[in-house]
């Protein structure tokens, strides 16, 4: 068994898509639009076969998303080396994204940084 994909609702579908393409080397399908409900989505695919579905529709509720909330905490992306973690973290910081942790080695041995990137959602960059 494997996870087929992970999905997240966003307000700005194009900005979310651009983030994953620009910073995390994703590739996107052409998108889907249900004209009856105005639901729109993109599937972002990554080199290892993982997929992320970005979705939006007019009636989504945009509730506050504190970082320490119950539910999904973050999506982690492995970039292959400590140097690449450092490089991508600094690029994201320079582009105005909030770095909330790291880069650092955690108590359980991960080298990582945490970035608030997509509408209050956290992305973890790790080796």
Coordinates of N, CA and C in Angstrom, one line a residue:
X1 N 0.8 -1.2 0.0 CA 0.0 0.0 0.0 C 0.9 1.2 0.0
X2 N 0.4 2.3 -0.6 CA 1.2 3.6 -0.6 C 0.2 4.7 -0.6
X3 N 0.6 5.9 -0.2 CA -0.2 7.1 -0.3 C -0.3 7.5 -1.8
X4 N -1.4 7.6 -2.3 CA -1.6 7.9 -3.7 C -1.3 9.4 -4.0
X5 N -1.9 10.2 -3.1 CA -1.6 11.7 -3.2 C -2.1 12.3 -1.9
X6 N -1.7 13.5 -1.7 CA -2.1 14.4 -0.6 C -2.8 15.6 -1.2
X7 N -3.9 16.1 -0.7 CA -4.6 17.2 -1.2 C -4.7 18.3 -0.2
X8 N -4.6 19.5 -0.8 CA -4.8 20.7 0.1 C -5.6 21.8 -0.6
X9 N -6.6 22.3 0.1 CA -7.4 23.5 -0.4 C -6.5 24.7 -0.2
X10 N -6.6 25.6 -1.2 CA -5.9 26.9 -1.2 C -6.8 28.0 -1.7
X11 N -6.6 29.2 -1.4 CA -7.3 30.3 -1.9 C -6.8 30.7 -3.3
X12 N -5.5 30.8 -3.4 CA -4.8 31.2 -4.6 C -4.2 30.0 -5.3
X13 N -4.9 29.4 -6.1 CA -4.5 28.1 -6.8 C -3.2 28.3 -7.6
X14 N -3.2 29.4 -8.4 CA -2.0 29.7 -9.2 C -0.7 29.9 -8.4
X15 N -0.8 30.7 -7.4 CA 0.3 31.0 -6.5 C 0.8 29.8 -5.9
X16 N -0.1 28.9 -5.4 CA 0.4 27.7 -4.7 C 1.1 26.8 -5.8
X17 N 0.5 26.6 -6.9 CA 1.1 25.8 -8.0 C 2.5 26.4 -8.3
X18 N 2.6 27.7 -8.5 CA 3.9 28.3 -8.8 C 4.9 28.0 -7.8
X19 N 4.5 28.0 -6.5 CA 5.5 27.8 -5.4 C 6.1 26.4 -5.5
X20 N 5.3 25.4 -5.7 CA 5.8 24.0 -5.8 C 6.6 23.8 -7.1
X21 N 6.3 24.5 -8.2 CA 7.1 24.3 -9.4 C 8.4 25.0 -9.2
X22 N 8.4 26.3 -8.7 CA 9.6 27.1 -8.6 C 10.6 26.6 -7.6
X23 N 10.1 26.2 -6.4 CA 11.0 25.9 -5.3 C 11.3 24.4 -5.1
X24 N 10.4 23.6 -5.4 CA 10.5 22.2 -5.1 C 10.4 21.2 -6.3
X25 N 10.7 21.8 -7.5 CA 10.9 21.0 -8.7 C 9.7 20.2 -9.1
X26 N 8.5 20.6 -8.7 CA 7.3 19.8 -9.1 C 7.0 20.1 -10.6
X27 N 6.2 19.2 -11.1 CA 5.7 19.4 -12.5 C 4.1 19.3 -12.3
X28 N 3.5 20.1 -13.2 CA 2.0 20.2 -13.0 C 1.3 19.6 -14.3
X29 N 0.1 19.1 -14.0 CA -0.8 18.8 -15.1 C -1.4 20.1 -15.6
X30 N -2.3 20.0 -16.6 CA -2.9 21.2 -17.2 C -4.0 21.7 -16.3
X31 N -4.4 21.0 -15.3 CA -5.5 21.5 -14.4 C -6.8 20.9 -14.8
X32 N -7.7 21.0 -13.8 CA -9.1 20.5 -14.0 C -10.0 21.6 -13.5
X33 N -11.1 21.8 -14.2 CA -12.1 22.7 -13.8 C -13.5 22.1 -14.0
X34 N -14.3 22.0 -13.0 CA -15.7 21.6 -13.0 C -16.5 22.9 -13.2
X35 N -17.1 23.1 -14.3 CA -17.8 24.3 -14.6 C -19.1 24.4 -13.8
X36 N -19.6 23.3 -13.4 CA -20.9 23.3 -12.6 C -20.7 23.8 -11.2
X37 N -19.5 23.4 -10.6 CA -19.3 23.8 -9.2 C -18.2 24.8 -9.0
X38 N -17.5 25.1 -10.1 CA -16.3 26.0 -10.1 C -15.1 25.5 -9.3
X39 N -15.1 24.2 -9.0 CA -14.0 23.5 -8.4 C -12.9 23.5 -9.4
X40 N -11.7 23.8 -9.0 CA -10.5 23.8 -9.8 C -9.4 23.0 -9.1
X41 N -8.5 22.4 -9.8 CA -7.4 21.7 -9.2 C -6.2 21.5 -10.2
X42 N -5.0 21.3 -9.6 CA -3.8 20.9 -10.3 C -3.3 19.7 -9.5
X43 N -2.7 18.7 -10.2 CA -1.9 17.7 -9.6 C -0.4 18.1 -9.9
X44 N 0.3 18.2 -8.8 CA 1.8 18.5 -8.8 C 2.5 17.1 -8.6
X45 N 3.3 16.8 -9.5 CA 4.1 15.5 -9.4 C 5.5 15.8 -9.1
X46 N 6.2 14.9 -8.3 CA 7.6 15.0 -8.0 C 8.3 13.8 -8.5
X47 N 9.6 14.0 -8.5 CA 10.5 13.0 -9.2 C 10.3 11.6 -8.7
X48 N 10.1 11.4 -7.4 CA 10.0 10.1 -6.8 C 8.6 9.5 -7.0
X49 N 7.7 10.2 -7.6 CA 6.3 9.6 -7.9 C 5.3 10.2 -6.9
X50 N 5.7 10.9 -5.9 CA 4.7 11.5 -5.0 C 3.9 12.6 -5.7
X51 N 2.6 12.7 -5.3 CA 1.8 13.7 -5.9 C 1.0 14.5 -4.9
X52 N 0.8 15.8 -5.2 CA 0.1 16.7 -4.3 C -1.0 17.3 -5.2
X53 N -2.3 17.3 -4.7 CA -3.4 17.9 -5.4 C -3.7 19.2 -4.7
X54 N -3.6 20.3 -5.5 CA -3.9 21.6 -5.0 C -5.3 21.9 -5.5
X55 N -6.2 22.4 -4.6 CA -7.6 22.5 -5.0 C -8.1 23.9 -4.5
X56 N -9.2 24.4 -5.2 CA -9.9 25.5 -4.7 C -11.3 25.5 -5.3
X57 N -12.2 26.1 -4.5 CA -13.6 26.3 -4.9 C -14.1 27.5 -4.2
X58 N -15.1 28.2 -4.7 CA -15.6 29.4 -4.2 C -16.1 29.3 -2.7
X59 N -16.6 28.2 -2.3 CA -17.2 28.1 -1.0 C -16.2 27.5 0.1
X60 N -14.9 27.5 -0.1 CA -14.0 27.1 1.0 C -14.0 28.1 2.1
X61 N -13.8 27.6 3.3 CA -13.8 28.4 4.5 C -12.3 28.6 4.9
X62 N -11.9 29.8 5.0 CA -10.5 30.1 5.3 C -10.3 30.4 6.8
X63 N -10.2 29.3 7.6 CA -10.1 29.4 9.0 C -8.6 29.7 9.4
X64 N -8.4 30.2 10.6 CA -7.1 30.5 11.1 C -6.3 29.1 11.2
X65 N -5.0 29.2 10.9 CA -4.2 27.9 10.9 C -3.0 28.1 11.8
X66 N -3.1 28.1 13.1 CA -1.9 28.2 13.9 C -1.0 27.0 13.6
X67 N 0.3 27.2 13.7 CA 1.3 26.1 13.4 C 1.1 24.9 14.4
X68 N 0.7 25.1 15.6 CA 0.6 24.1 16.6 C -0.9 23.7 16.8
X69 N -1.4 23.2 15.7 CA -2.8 22.8 15.7 C -2.9 21.2 15.5
X70 N -4.1 20.7 15.9 CA -4.3 19.3 15.6 C -4.5 19.1 14.1
X71 N -4.2 17.9 13.6 CA -4.3 17.6 12.2 C -2.9 17.6 11.5
X72 N -2.9 17.7 10.2 CA -1.7 17.7 9.5 C -0.8 18.8 9.9
X73 N 0.5 18.6 10.1 CA 1.4 19.6 10.6 C 2.2 20.3 9.5
X74 N 2.7 19.4 8.6 CA 3.5 20.0 7.5 C 3.6 18.9 6.4
X75 N 4.2 19.3 5.3 CA 4.6 18.4 4.2 C 6.1 18.5 4.2
X76 N 6.8 17.4 4.2 CA 8.3 17.4 4.2 C 8.8 17.0 2.9
X77 N 9.8 17.8 2.4 CA 10.5 17.5 1.1 C 11.9 17.3 1.4
X78 N 12.5 16.1 0.9 CA 13.9 15.8 1.0 C 14.6 16.4 -0.2
X79 N 15.6 17.2 0.0 CA 16.4 17.8 -1.1 C 17.7 17.2 -1.3
X80 N 18.1 16.2 -0.4 CA 19.3 15.4 -0.7 C 20.6 15.7 0.1
X81 N 20.7 16.9 0.6 CA 21.9 17.2 1.4 C 21.7 18.4 2.3
X82 N 22.6 18.5 3.3 CA 22.5 19.6 4.2 C 22.7 21.0 3.5
X83 N 23.6 20.9 2.5 CA 23.9 22.2 1.7 C 22.7 22.6 1.0
X84 N 21.9 21.7 0.4 CA 20.7 22.0 -0.3 C 19.6 22.5 0.6
X85 N 19.5 21.9 1.8 CA 18.6 22.5 2.8 C 18.9 23.9 3.1
X86 N 20.2 24.2 3.4 CA 20.6 25.6 3.7 C 20.3 26.5 2.5
X87 N 20.7 26.1 1.3 CA 20.5 26.9 0.1 C 19.0 27.2 -0.1
X88 N 18.2 26.2 -0.1 CA 16.7 26.4 -0.3 C 16.1 27.3 0.8
X89 N 16.5 27.0 2.0 CA 16.0 27.8 3.1 C 16.3 29.3 3.0
X90 N 17.6 29.6 2.6 CA 18.0 31.0 2.4 C 17.3 31.6 1.2
X91 N 17.1 30.8 0.1 CA 16.3 31.4 -1.0 C 14.9 31.7 -0.6
X92 N 14.3 30.8 0.1 CA 12.9 31.1 0.6 C 12.8 32.3 1.5
X93 N 13.8 32.4 2.4 CA 13.8 33.6 3.3 C 14.0 34.9 2.5
X94 N 14.9 34.8 1.6 CA 15.2 36.0 0.7 C 14.0 36.4 -0.1
X95 N 13.2 35.4 -0.4 CA 12.0 35.7 -1.2 C 10.8 36.1 -0.3
X96 N 11.0 36.2 1.0 CA 10.0 36.7 1.9 C 9.2 35.7 2.6
X97 N 9.5 34.4 2.5 CA 8.8 33.4 3.3 C 9.4 33.3 4.7
X98 N 8.5 33.1 5.7 CA 8.9 33.0 7.1 C 9.5 31.7 7.4
X99 N 10.8 31.7 7.9 CA 11.5 30.5 8.4 C 11.2 30.4 9.9
X100 N 10.5 29.4 10.3 CA 10.1 29.2 11.7 C 11.0 28.3 12.5
X101 N 11.9 27.6 11.8 CA 12.9 26.8 12.5 C 14.0 26.4 11.5
X102 N 15.2 26.3 12.1 CA 16.4 25.8 11.4 C 16.9 26.8 10.4
X103 N 17.8 26.3 9.6 CA 18.2 24.8 9.5 C 18.9 24.4 10.8
X104 N 18.6 23.1 11.1 CA 19.1 22.6 12.4 C 19.0 21.1 12.3
X105 N 19.8 20.4 13.2 CA 19.7 19.0 13.4 C 18.8 18.8 14.6
X106 N 17.7 18.1 14.4 CA 16.7 17.8 15.5 C 17.2 16.7 16.5
X107 N 16.6 16.6 17.6 CA 16.9 15.6 18.5 C 16.8 14.2 18.0
X108 N 16.0 14.0 17.0 CA 15.9 12.6 16.4 C 16.7 12.5 15.2
X109 N 17.7 13.4 14.9 CA 18.7 13.3 13.9 C 18.4 13.8 12.5
X110 N 17.2 14.5 12.3 CA 16.9 15.1 11.0 C 17.6 16.4 10.9
X111 N 18.1 16.7 9.7 CA 18.6 18.1 9.4 C 17.5 18.7 8.6
X112 N 16.9 19.8 9.1 CA 15.7 20.4 8.5 C 15.5 21.8 8.8
X113 N 14.6 22.4 8.1 CA 14.1 23.8 8.4 C 12.6 23.7 8.1
X114 N 11.9 24.7 8.8 CA 10.5 24.8 8.7 C 10.2 26.1 8.1
X115 N 9.3 26.2 7.0 CA 9.0 27.4 6.3 C 7.5 27.5 6.3
X116 N 6.9 28.7 6.6 CA 5.5 28.9 6.4 C 5.4 29.5 5.0
X117 N 4.8 28.6 4.2 CA 4.9 28.9 2.7 C 3.5 29.1 2.0
X118 N 2.6 28.3 2.2 CA 1.4 28.3 1.4 C 0.2 28.7 2.4
X119 N -0.2 30.0 2.4 CA -1.4 30.4 3.1 C -1.4 29.9 4.5
X120 N -0.3 30.0 5.2 CA -0.2 29.6 6.6 C 0.2 28.2 6.9
X121 N 0.4 27.4 5.8 CA 0.8 26.0 6.0 C 2.3 25.9 5.9
X122 N 2.8 24.9 6.7 CA 4.2 24.7 6.9 C 4.8 23.7 5.9
X123 N 5.9 24.0 5.3 CA 6.7 23.1 4.5 C 8.0 22.8 5.2
X124 N 8.4 21.5 5.4 CA 9.6 21.2 6.0 C 10.6 20.8 4.9
X125 N 11.8 21.4 4.9 CA 12.8 21.0 4.0 C 13.9 20.2 4.8
X126 N 14.2 19.0 4.3 CA 15.0 18.1 5.0 C 16.0 17.4 4.0
X127 N 17.0 16.8 4.6 CA 18.0 16.1 3.7 C 17.3 14.9 3.1

